[in-house]
Amino acid sequence: MDNKFVWGVATAATQIEGAAYEGGKGLTNWDVIPTRNGATFEGQGVTEACDHYHRWKEDIALIKELGVKAYRFSINWARILPNGVGDVNQEGIQFYSDLIDELLRQGIEPYITLFHWDFPYELYKKGAWLNDDVVAWFSEYTKVVAEYYADRVKYFITINEPQCILTGRGGTVNGAPYTSKEKLQMVHNLLLCHGHATRILHEYGAKVGYAPCGGASVPYTNSEEDIAAARKHYFRLEEGSLWSVPLFSDPVIFGEYPESYYKVYKAEDLPNITEEDMKIISTPIDFYCQNIYSGQLVKAKDDGYEVVKFPIGTPMTCMDWFIEPRVLYWGPKFLYERYKKPFFISENGCAVTDIVSYDDKVHDGGRIEYLKQHIDQFLKAKEDGVDARGYFLWSLMDNFEWAEAYSKRFGIIYVDYATQKRIKKDSFYYYQQLIKEKKDI
Ligand code: BGC
């Protein structure tokens, strides 16, 4: 791994591409979910999104102008394998191939996420993560990706935010009320998919990372007790909740589920866990990522912890997430302490209210302040010993924000969905300047 710090921006296929019924692409869960009553804001869907499928050159030119040296994007599985497995769609293959070539021509390193929530509908109907065949499906998909792109792409991220995927936000589990047993089976299958994908990509010489998420726990004060309490809270695993860092990361890094897993779940609910499975799951990754946006304040209580409310008036983003920049200090610090892997922030950013001004610009001062303060904290963590290798800002442009559809804007580029015109927001210029100043850290 190159140990130079990388500044980047991130997107995901379904959120920007559009062309849902073009270029031989198969359907995914996200082509279908918006049609369910109330599933997305005003039933808005992904048919056109940001029309990136047709405007990718213009978008890459914007990335180039921004000055970042890395672009994280995902592949829509059903664009290259319309049925999820079987026939390969050459038009889809060509689309990403051209994208990769253009990025490289512009001196931008592609970081490809294999799975950012779009599940081929044909396989989704068969149970998605709950069907044990998912491991074979995902491996087949990974092989196709590796075969066509690993000659030019050095960095891959297997799975984005497993916690969201399996809790409904990622839309791949239908929001159904799964039993504990089913949930744990899905977790295990997902981890196996990650492990197999890592092995396959390694065979092609690629470097592989993994991108779970979670609100980071911030110590209420800097006392030893509060720091210990926050650490304990961050690595908690509670029955019934898949919102857990160690549930999805300990098996990958240590080859074992956390001890708490065996305490909080009944033996009969556990999947069949073989030694071979754990070896596959813990195939060493080359870098570890985390998407961090917000978090919680935690203080010591007896021998445990207590989550405390944010002070009255603490600002919130449009997602109703509290703004606490220290999540980008304590999150990376605790994660690096425990997992000791080259570390990336694979997503960080915010949705604020963006209004196009009379001067045709977007003056998003709130976002600039959010970015400035979070990046400062992350760089402080780096100074304090975290082996930080990069920061990917979410997101390059406004896009389809899942259930919230187009009602929330995360971009540093504004998208007028009626005309697909892009407007660089003030935060675009802020980030451009920051990268210039800090290119050699
Ligand atoms: C996801 C993105 C999403 C962002 C903001 C992450 O959970 O990976 O796809 O748009 O956060 O909600």
CSV table of C-alpha atoms and ligand atoms in Angstrom, one decimal:
chain,number,residue,atom,x,y,z
A,1,MET,CA,0.0,0.0,0.0
A,2,ASP,CA,1.1,3.5,-0.8
A,3,ASN,CA,1.3,5.3,2.5
A,4,LYS,CA,0.8,8.7,1.1
A,5,PHE,CA,-2.4,10.3,2.4
A,6,VAL,CA,-5.2,10.3,-0.3
A,7,TRP,CA,-7.9,13.0,-0.7
A,8,GLY,CA,-10.9,11.7,-2.5
A,9,VAL,CA,-14.6,11.9,-3.2
A,10,ALA,CA,-17.2,9.2,-3.2
A,11,THR,CA,-20.4,8.2,-4.9
A,12,ALA,CA,-22.4,5.0,-5.4
A,13,ALA,CA,-23.9,3.6,-8.6
A,14,THR,CA,-27.6,3.6,-7.9
A,15,GLN,CA,-27.4,7.0,-6.3
A,16,ILE,CA,-26.1,8.7,-9.4
A,17,GLU,CA,-26.2,6.6,-12.6
A,18,GLY,CA,-29.8,6.6,-13.7
A,19,ALA,CA,-30.3,4.7,-17.0
A,20,ALA,CA,-32.0,2.1,-15.0
A,21,TYR,CA,-33.5,0.5,-18.1
A,22,GLU,CA,-30.7,1.1,-20.5
A,23,GLY,CA,-27.5,-0.5,-21.7
A,24,GLY,CA,-28.7,-4.0,-21.0
A,25,LYS,CA,-28.8,-3.5,-17.2
A,26,GLY,CA,-31.0,-5.9,-15.2
A,27,LEU,CA,-33.3,-4.7,-12.4
A,28,THR,CA,-32.2,-4.3,-8.9
A,29,ASN,CA,-34.0,-4.0,-5.6
A,30,TRP,CA,-33.7,-0.2,-5.9
A,31,ASP,CA,-35.6,-0.2,-9.2
A,32,VAL,CA,-38.4,-1.8,-7.4
A,33,ILE,CA,-38.4,-0.4,-3.8
A,34,PRO,CA,-39.6,3.2,-4.7
A,35,THR,CA,-42.8,1.7,-6.2
A,36,ARG,CA,-43.8,0.4,-2.8
A,37,ASN,CA,-46.0,2.9,-1.1
A,38,GLY,CA,-44.1,5.1,1.3
A,39,ALA,CA,-40.8,3.4,0.8
A,40,THR,CA,-39.1,6.5,-0.5
A,41,PHE,CA,-39.8,10.2,-0.2
A,42,GLU,CA,-42.7,11.0,-2.5
A,43,GLY,CA,-42.2,7.7,-4.3
A,44,GLN,CA,-39.1,9.1,-6.1
A,45,GLY,CA,-37.0,6.5,-7.8
A,46,VAL,CA,-33.7,5.9,-9.5
A,47,THR,CA,-34.6,5.8,-13.2
A,48,GLU,CA,-32.8,9.0,-14.0
A,49,ALA,CA,-30.9,9.9,-10.8
A,50,CYS,CA,-28.1,12.3,-11.8
A,51,ASP,CA,-27.9,10.8,-15.3
A,52,HIS,CA,-24.3,10.0,-14.6
A,53,TYR,CA,-24.5,7.1,-17.0
A,54,HIS,CA,-24.6,9.7,-19.8
A,55,ARG,CA,-22.7,12.5,-18.2
A,56,TRP,CA,-19.8,10.6,-16.7
A,57,LYS,CA,-17.2,12.5,-18.8
A,58,GLU,CA,-18.5,15.8,-17.5
A,59,ASP,CA,-18.5,14.4,-14.0
A,60,ILE,CA,-14.9,13.2,-14.3
A,61,ALA,CA,-13.9,16.6,-15.6
A,62,LEU,CA,-15.4,18.0,-12.4
A,63,ILE,CA,-13.4,15.6,-10.2
A,64,LYS,CA,-10.3,16.6,-12.1
A,65,GLU,CA,-11.0,20.2,-11.5
A,66,LEU,CA,-11.6,19.5,-7.8
A,67,GLY,CA,-8.1,18.2,-7.7
A,68,VAL,CA,-8.6,15.0,-5.7
A,69,LYS,CA,-6.4,12.1,-6.6
A,70,ALA,CA,-8.9,9.3,-5.8
A,71,TYR,CA,-12.5,8.6,-6.7
A,72,ARG,CA,-14.5,6.0,-4.8
A,73,PHE,CA,-17.5,4.7,-6.8
A,74,SER,CA,-19.4,1.4,-7.0
A,75,ILE,CA,-20.4,-1.0,-9.6
A,76,ASN,CA,-24.0,-1.8,-10.1
A,77,TRP,CA,-24.0,-5.6,-10.1
A,78,ALA,CA,-27.0,-5.9,-12.4
A,79,ARG,CA,-25.4,-3.6,-15.0
A,80,ILE,CA,-22.7,-6.2,-15.7
A,81,LEU,CA,-24.6,-9.3,-14.7
A,82,PRO,CA,-28.3,-8.5,-15.5
A,83,ASN,CA,-29.5,-11.6,-13.7
A,84,GLY,CA,-26.9,-11.4,-11.0
A,85,VAL,CA,-25.2,-14.6,-12.3
A,86,GLY,CA,-24.8,-16.1,-15.7
A,87,ASP,CA,-24.7,-13.9,-18.8
A,88,VAL,CA,-22.3,-11.0,-18.8
A,89,ASN,CA,-23.6,-7.7,-20.3
A,90,GLN,CA,-20.8,-6.3,-22.4
A,91,GLU,CA,-22.3,-2.9,-22.6
A,92,GLY,CA,-22.2,-2.6,-18.8
A,93,ILE,CA,-18.7,-3.9,-18.8
A,94,GLN,CA,-17.7,-1.3,-21.3
A,95,PHE,CA,-19.3,1.5,-19.3
A,96,TYR,CA,-17.2,1.0,-16.2
A,97,SER,CA,-14.2,0.2,-18.4
A,98,ASP,CA,-14.4,3.6,-20.1
A,99,LEU,CA,-14.9,5.3,-16.8
A,100,ILE,CA,-11.8,3.7,-15.3
A,101,ASP,CA,-9.7,4.5,-18.4
A,102,GLU,CA,-10.8,8.1,-18.3
A,103,LEU,CA,-10.1,8.4,-14.5
A,104,LEU,CA,-6.6,7.0,-15.1
A,105,ARG,CA,-6.0,9.3,-18.0
A,106,GLN,CA,-6.9,12.2,-15.7
A,107,GLY,CA,-4.5,11.0,-13.0
A,108,ILE,CA,-7.4,9.9,-10.6
A,109,GLU,CA,-7.1,6.6,-8.8
A,110,PRO,CA,-10.3,4.5,-8.9
A,111,TYR,CA,-11.4,2.9,-5.6
A,112,ILE,CA,-14.2,0.5,-6.6
A,113,THR,CA,-16.8,-0.6,-4.1
A,114,LEU,CA,-18.2,-4.0,-5.1
A,115,PHE,CA,-21.5,-3.7,-3.2
A,116,HIS,CA,-23.2,-0.5,-2.4
A,117,TRP,CA,-26.7,-1.7,-1.9
A,118,ASP,CA,-27.9,-2.6,-5.3
A,119,PHE,CA,-28.8,-6.2,-5.4
A,120,PRO,CA,-29.8,-7.9,-8.7
A,121,TYR,CA,-33.6,-8.3,-8.5
A,122,GLU,CA,-33.6,-11.8,-9.8
A,123,LEU,CA,-31.5,-12.9,-6.8
A,124,TYR,CA,-33.2,-10.6,-4.4
A,125,LYS,CA,-36.4,-12.5,-5.0
A,126,LYS,CA,-34.6,-15.6,-4.0
A,127,GLY,CA,-33.8,-14.2,-0.5
A,128,ALA,CA,-30.7,-12.1,-1.1
A,129,TRP,CA,-28.4,-12.5,2.0
A,130,LEU,CA,-30.7,-15.0,3.6
A,131,ASN,CA,-30.1,-17.5,0.9
A,132,ASP,CA,-26.8,-19.3,1.5
A,133,ASP,CA,-26.2,-19.3,-2.3
A,134,VAL,CA,-25.4,-15.6,-2.0
A,135,VAL,CA,-21.8,-16.6,-1.3
A,136,ALA,CA,-21.5,-18.3,-4.7
A,137,TRP,CA,-23.4,-15.5,-6.4
A,138,PHE,CA,-21.2,-12.8,-4.9
A,139,SER,CA,-18.0,-14.7,-5.8
A,140,GLU,CA,-19.1,-15.1,-9.4
A,141,TYR,CA,-19.8,-11.3,-9.5
A,142,THR,CA,-16.4,-10.5,-7.9
A,143,LYS,CA,-14.6,-12.7,-10.5
A,144,VAL,CA,-16.2,-10.9,-13.3
A,145,VAL,CA,-15.2,-7.5,-11.8
A,146,ALA,CA,-11.7,-8.7,-11.2
A,147,GLU,CA,-11.4,-10.3,-14.6
A,148,TYR,CA,-12.3,-7.1,-16.4
A,149,TYR,CA,-11.0,-4.4,-14.2
A,150,ALA,CA,-8.2,-5.5,-11.9
A,151,ASP,CA,-5.7,-5.0,-14.6
A,152,ARG,CA,-6.2,-1.3,-14.1
A,153,VAL,CA,-7.8,-0.8,-10.7
A,154,LYS,CA,-5.5,-1.4,-7.7
A,155,TYR,CA,-8.0,-0.7,-4.9
A,156,PHE,CA,-11.3,-2.4,-4.1
A,157,ILE,CA,-13.7,-2.1,-1.2
A,158,THR,CA,-15.9,-5.2,-0.8
A,159,ILE,CA,-19.0,-4.2,1.0
A,160,ASN,CA,-20.4,-0.8,2.0
A,161,GLU,CA,-22.0,-0.5,5.5
A,162,PRO,CA,-23.1,-4.1,6.3
A,163,GLN,CA,-25.0,-2.7,9.2
A,164,CYS,CA,-27.2,-0.6,6.9
A,165,ILE,CA,-27.6,-3.5,4.5
A,166,LEU,CA,-29.0,-5.8,7.0
A,167,THR,CA,-31.1,-3.4,9.0
A,168,GLY,CA,-33.3,-2.2,6.1
A,169,ARG,CA,-31.7,1.1,5.2
A,170,GLY,CA,-29.8,-0.5,2.4
A,171,GLY,CA,-33.0,-1.9,1.1
A,172,THR,CA,-31.6,-5.4,0.6
A,173,VAL,CA,-33.6,-7.0,3.3
A,174,ASN,CA,-37.0,-5.7,2.7
A,175,GLY,CA,-37.4,-4.3,6.2
A,176,ALA,CA,-38.9,-7.6,7.1
A,177,PRO,CA,-39.1,-8.6,10.8
A,178,TYR,CA,-36.4,-11.2,10.8
A,179,THR,CA,-35.8,-13.6,13.7
A,180,SER,CA,-32.5,-13.5,15.5
A,181,LYS,CA,-31.5,-16.7,13.8
A,182,GLU,CA,-32.2,-15.3,10.4
A,183,LYS,CA,-30.3,-12.1,11.2
A,184,LEU,CA,-27.2,-13.9,12.3
A,185,GLN,CA,-27.3,-16.2,9.2
A,186,MET,CA,-27.4,-13.1,7.0
A,187,VAL,CA,-24.5,-11.6,8.9
A,188,HIS,CA,-22.5,-14.8,8.5
A,189,ASN,CA,-23.3,-15.0,4.8
A,190,LEU,CA,-22.4,-11.4,4.2
A,191,LEU,CA,-19.0,-11.9,6.0
A,192,LEU,CA,-18.4,-15.0,3.9
A,193,CYS,CA,-19.1,-12.9,0.8
A,194,HIS,CA,-16.6,-10.4,1.9
A,195,GLY,CA,-14.0,-13.0,2.6
A,196,HIS,CA,-14.3,-14.8,-0.7
A,197,ALA,CA,-14.3,-11.5,-2.6
A,198,THR,CA,-11.1,-10.6,-0.8
A,199,ARG,CA,-9.4,-13.8,-1.8
A,200,ILE,CA,-10.5,-13.5,-5.4
A,201,LEU,CA,-9.3,-9.9,-5.7
A,202,HIS,CA,-6.0,-10.8,-4.1
A,203,GLU,CA,-5.5,-13.5,-6.7
A,204,TYR,CA,-5.6,-10.6,-9.3
A,205,GLY,CA,-3.1,-8.6,-7.3
A,206,ALA,CA,-5.5,-6.0,-6.0
A,207,LYS,CA,-5.5,-4.3,-2.6
A,208,VAL,CA,-8.7,-4.9,-0.7
A,209,GLY,CA,-10.6,-2.9,2.0
A,210,TYR,CA,-13.9,-3.1,3.7
A,211,ALA,CA,-16.3,-0.3,4.7
A,212,PRO,CA,-18.5,-0.8,7.7
A,213,CYS,CA,-20.1,2.1,9.5
A,214,GLY,CA,-21.4,3.3,12.9
A,215,GLY,CA,-21.9,6.4,14.8
A,216,ALA,CA,-18.6,6.9,16.7
A,217,SER,CA,-18.6,7.1,20.5
A,218,VAL,CA,-17.1,10.3,21.9
A,219,PRO,CA,-16.0,10.5,25.5
A,220,TYR,CA,-18.0,13.2,27.4
A,221,THR,CA,-14.8,14.5,29.0
A,222,ASN,CA,-11.1,13.5,28.4
A,223,SER,CA,-10.9,11.7,31.7
A,224,GLU,CA,-9.5,8.1,31.5
A,225,GLU,CA,-12.9,6.8,32.8
A,226,ASP,CA,-14.9,8.5,30.1
A,227,ILE,CA,-12.5,7.4,27.4
A,228,ALA,CA,-12.7,3.8,28.6
A,229,ALA,CA,-16.5,4.1,28.7
A,230,ALA,CA,-16.7,5.5,25.2
A,231,ARG,CA,-14.4,2.7,23.9
A,232,LYS,CA,-16.6,0.1,25.6
A,233,HIS,CA,-19.7,1.6,24.1
A,234,TYR,CA,-18.2,1.8,20.6
A,235,PHE,CA,-17.4,-1.9,20.6
A,236,ARG,CA,-20.7,-3.0,22.1
A,237,LEU,CA,-22.9,-5.7,20.8
A,238,GLU,CA,-26.5,-5.8,22.0
A,239,GLU,CA,-29.0,-8.5,21.5
A,240,GLY,CA,-31.3,-7.9,18.5
A,241,SER,CA,-29.3,-4.9,17.2
A,242,LEU,CA,-27.0,-5.3,14.2
A,243,TRP,CA,-25.6,-1.8,14.9
A,244,SER,CA,-22.4,-3.1,16.1
A,245,VAL,CA,-18.8,-2.4,15.1
A,246,PRO,CA,-17.2,-5.7,16.4
A,247,LEU,CA,-20.0,-7.9,15.0
A,248,PHE,CA,-18.9,-7.0,11.5
A,249,SER,CA,-15.2,-6.2,12.1
A,250,ASP,CA,-13.8,-8.7,14.7
A,251,PRO,CA,-14.5,-11.7,12.4
A,252,VAL,CA,-12.8,-10.0,9.5
A,253,ILE,CA,-9.7,-8.8,11.4
A,254,PHE,CA,-9.4,-11.4,14.2
A,255,GLY,CA,-11.1,-14.4,12.6
A,256,GLU,CA,-13.5,-14.6,15.6
A,257,TYR,CA,-16.9,-13.2,16.5
A,258,PRO,CA,-16.6,-11.0,19.6
A,259,GLU,CA,-17.1,-12.8,23.0
A,260,SER,CA,-20.2,-10.9,23.6
A,261,TYR,CA,-21.8,-12.5,20.5
A,262,TYR,CA,-21.9,-15.9,22.3
A,263,LYS,CA,-23.2,-14.2,25.4
A,264,VAL,CA,-26.1,-12.2,24.0
A,265,TYR,CA,-27.4,-14.7,21.5
A,266,LYS,CA,-28.8,-18.1,22.2
A,267,ALA,CA,-26.7,-21.1,20.9
A,268,GLU,CA,-29.7,-22.3,18.8
A,269,ASP,CA,-29.8,-19.0,17.0
A,270,LEU,CA,-26.2,-19.0,15.9
A,271,PRO,CA,-25.3,-20.1,12.3
A,272,ASN,CA,-23.2,-23.1,11.6
A,273,ILE,CA,-19.7,-21.5,12.0
A,274,THR,CA,-16.9,-23.6,10.8
A,275,GLU,CA,-13.1,-23.1,11.2
A,276,GLU,CA,-12.8,-22.9,7.4
A,277,ASP,CA,-15.5,-20.1,7.3
A,278,MET,CA,-13.6,-18.1,9.8
A,279,LYS,CA,-10.4,-18.5,7.8
A,280,ILE,CA,-12.1,-17.2,4.7
A,281,ILE,CA,-13.8,-14.3,6.5
A,282,SER,CA,-10.5,-13.2,8.1
A,283,THR,CA,-8.4,-13.3,4.9
A,284,PRO,CA,-6.2,-10.3,5.7
A,285,ILE,CA,-7.5,-7.1,4.2
A,286,ASP,CA,-5.0,-4.5,3.1
A,287,PHE,CA,-6.8,-1.5,4.5
A,288,TYR,CA,-9.8,-0.8,6.8
A,289,CYS,CA,-12.4,1.9,6.2
A,290,GLN,CA,-15.2,3.4,8.1
A,291,ASN,CA,-18.0,5.7,7.1
A,292,ILE,CA,-18.5,8.1,9.9
A,293,TYR,CA,-21.0,11.0,10.0
A,294,SER,CA,-22.1,11.4,13.5
A,295,GLY,CA,-22.1,9.7,16.9
A,296,GLN,CA,-22.9,9.7,20.5
A,297,LEU,CA,-21.6,11.3,23.7
A,298,VAL,CA,-20.6,8.7,26.3
A,299,LYS,CA,-19.6,8.9,29.9
A,300,ALA,CA,-18.6,6.5,32.6
A,301,LYS,CA,-21.2,5.0,34.9
A,302,ASP,CA,-20.3,2.5,37.6
A,303,ASP,CA,-18.3,-0.1,35.6
A,304,GLY,CA,-20.0,0.6,32.4
A,305,TYR,CA,-21.2,3.5,30.3
A,306,GLU,CA,-24.0,6.0,29.9
A,307,VAL,CA,-25.0,7.7,26.7
A,308,VAL,CA,-25.6,11.4,27.5
A,309,LYS,CA,-27.7,13.8,25.5
A,310,PHE,CA,-26.1,16.4,23.3
A,311,PRO,CA,-26.2,19.9,24.9
A,312,ILE,CA,-29.4,21.8,24.0
A,313,GLY,CA,-28.8,23.7,20.7
A,314,THR,CA,-26.2,21.3,19.3
A,315,PRO,CA,-26.5,21.8,15.5
A,316,MET,CA,-27.9,19.0,13.4
A,317,THR,CA,-27.7,18.2,9.7
A,318,CYS,CA,-30.8,17.9,7.5
A,319,MET,CA,-30.7,14.2,8.3
A,320,ASP,CA,-31.3,15.1,11.9
A,321,TRP,CA,-27.8,13.9,12.8
A,322,PHE,CA,-26.0,15.8,15.6
A,323,ILE,CA,-22.9,17.6,14.5
A,324,GLU,CA,-20.0,16.5,16.7
A,325,PRO,CA,-16.7,16.8,14.8
A,326,ARG,CA,-14.8,14.8,17.4
A,327,VAL,CA,-16.4,11.6,16.0
A,328,LEU,CA,-13.6,11.9,13.4
A,329,TYR,CA,-11.0,11.9,16.1
A,330,TRP,CA,-12.3,9.2,18.5
A,331,GLY,CA,-13.8,6.9,15.8
A,332,PRO,CA,-10.5,6.5,13.9
A,333,LYS,CA,-8.5,6.4,17.2
A,334,PHE,CA,-10.5,3.6,18.8
A,335,LEU,CA,-10.7,1.6,15.5
A,336,TYR,CA,-7.0,1.9,14.8
A,337,GLU,CA,-6.2,0.9,18.4
A,338,ARG,CA,-8.3,-2.2,18.1
A,339,TYR,CA,-7.8,-3.3,14.4
A,340,LYS,CA,-4.3,-1.8,13.6
A,341,LYS,CA,-4.9,-1.6,9.9
A,342,PRO,CA,-4.1,1.3,7.5
A,343,PHE,CA,-7.2,3.4,7.9
A,344,PHE,CA,-9.4,5.4,5.6
A,345,ILE,CA,-12.5,7.5,6.2
A,346,SER,CA,-14.5,6.1,3.3
A,347,GLU,CA,-17.4,8.5,3.8
A,348,ASN,CA,-18.0,11.7,5.7
A,349,GLY,CA,-20.0,14.7,4.8
A,350,CYS,CA,-23.4,16.3,5.4
A,351,ALA,CA,-26.8,17.2,4.1
A,352,VAL,CA,-27.7,20.8,4.6
A,353,THR,CA,-30.3,23.1,3.1
A,354,ASP,CA,-28.9,24.2,-0.2
A,355,ILE,CA,-30.6,27.0,-2.1
A,356,VAL,CA,-29.4,28.4,-5.4
A,357,SER,CA,-28.8,32.1,-4.8
A,358,TYR,CA,-29.7,35.0,-7.1
A,359,ASP,CA,-26.1,34.9,-8.3
A,360,ASP,CA,-26.6,31.3,-9.5
A,361,LYS,CA,-24.2,30.0,-6.9
A,362,VAL,CA,-24.7,27.8,-3.8
A,363,HIS,CA,-23.3,29.3,-0.7
A,364,ASP,CA,-23.2,26.3,1.6
A,365,GLY,CA,-21.3,27.8,4.6
A,366,GLY,CA,-22.7,25.2,7.0
A,367,ARG,CA,-21.2,22.3,5.0
A,368,ILE,CA,-17.9,24.1,4.8
A,369,GLU,CA,-17.8,24.4,8.5
A,370,TYR,CA,-18.8,20.8,9.0
A,371,LEU,CA,-16.1,19.6,6.6
A,372,LYS,CA,-13.4,21.9,8.1
A,373,GLN,CA,-14.0,20.8,11.7
A,374,HIS,CA,-14.3,17.1,10.9
A,375,ILE,CA,-11.2,17.0,8.7
A,376,ASP,CA,-9.3,18.9,11.4
A,377,GLN,CA,-10.2,16.2,13.9
A,378,PHE,CA,-9.3,13.4,11.5
A,379,LEU,CA,-5.9,15.0,10.9
A,380,LYS,CA,-5.4,15.4,14.6
A,381,ALA,CA,-6.0,11.6,15.0
A,382,LYS,CA,-3.4,11.1,12.3
A,383,GLU,CA,-1.0,13.2,14.2
A,384,ASP,CA,-1.7,11.2,17.3
A,385,GLY,CA,-0.7,8.0,15.7
A,386,VAL,CA,-3.6,6.7,13.6
A,387,ASP,CA,-2.2,5.2,10.4
A,388,ALA,CA,-4.6,7.4,8.4
A,389,ARG,CA,-4.3,6.9,4.6
A,390,GLY,CA,-7.1,8.8,3.2
A,391,TYR,CA,-10.4,10.7,3.4
A,392,PHE,CA,-13.3,10.3,1.0
A,393,LEU,CA,-15.8,13.1,1.1
A,394,TRP,CA,-19.5,12.1,0.7
A,395,SER,CA,-20.4,13.2,-1.8
A,396,LEU,CA,-19.2,14.5,-5.2
A,397,MET,CA,-22.7,15.6,-6.1
A,398,ASP,CA,-26.2,15.6,-4.8
A,399,ASN,CA,-27.8,12.3,-5.4
A,400,PHE,CA,-30.5,9.8,-4.6
A,401,GLU,CA,-30.4,9.6,-0.8
A,402,TRP,CA,-32.1,6.2,-0.5
A,403,ALA,CA,-35.4,6.4,1.4
A,404,GLU,CA,-35.0,10.2,1.5
A,405,ALA,CA,-34.6,10.2,-2.3
A,406,TYR,CA,-33.8,13.7,-3.6
A,407,SER,CA,-35.0,15.6,-0.6
A,408,LYS,CA,-31.5,15.6,1.0
A,409,ARG,CA,-28.4,17.0,-0.6
A,410,PHE,CA,-25.0,15.7,0.3
A,411,GLY,CA,-23.0,17.0,-2.7
A,412,ILE,CA,-20.3,19.6,-3.0
A,413,ILE,CA,-21.8,19.9,-6.5
A,414,TYR,CA,-25.4,20.9,-6.7
A,415,VAL,CA,-27.6,19.0,-9.2
A,416,ASP,CA,-30.7,20.6,-10.7
A,417,TYR,CA,-32.6,17.4,-11.4
A,418,ALA,CA,-34.9,19.0,-13.9
A,419,THR,CA,-32.1,20.0,-16.3
A,420,GLN,CA,-29.2,17.9,-14.8
A,421,LYS,CA,-27.2,21.0,-14.6
A,422,ARG,CA,-24.3,20.8,-12.1
A,423,ILE,CA,-23.4,23.9,-10.0
A,424,LYS,CA,-20.2,23.8,-8.0
A,425,LYS,CA,-21.1,24.8,-4.4
A,426,ASP,CA,-18.8,27.0,-2.3
A,427,SER,CA,-17.8,23.8,-0.5
A,428,PHE,CA,-16.4,22.5,-3.8
A,429,TYR,CA,-13.9,25.4,-3.8
A,430,TYR,CA,-13.2,25.0,-0.1
A,431,TYR,CA,-12.2,21.4,-0.6
A,432,GLN,CA,-10.3,22.2,-3.7
A,433,GLN,CA,-8.2,24.7,-1.8
A,434,LEU,CA,-7.7,22.4,1.2
A,435,ILE,CA,-6.4,19.7,-1.1
A,436,LYS,CA,-3.9,22.1,-2.6
A,437,GLU,CA,-2.7,23.2,0.8
A,438,LYS,CA,-2.5,19.7,2.3
A,439,LYS,CA,-1.4,17.7,-0.7
A,440,ASP,CA,1.8,16.5,0.9
A,441,ILE,CA,0.7,15.3,4.3
B,1,BGC,C1,-24.2,5.5,2.6
B,1,BGC,C2,-24.4,6.5,1.5
B,1,BGC,C3,-25.4,7.5,2.0
B,1,BGC,C4,-24.7,8.3,3.0
B,1,BGC,C5,-25.6,9.4,3.6
B,1,BGC,C6,-24.0,6.2,4.0
B,1,BGC,O1,-24.9,5.5,4.8
B,1,BGC,O2,-23.1,4.7,2.3
B,1,BGC,O3,-24.9,5.7,0.4
B,1,BGC,O4,-25.8,8.4,0.9
B,1,BGC,O5,-24.4,7.5,4.1
B,1,BGC,O6,-26.7,8.9,4.3
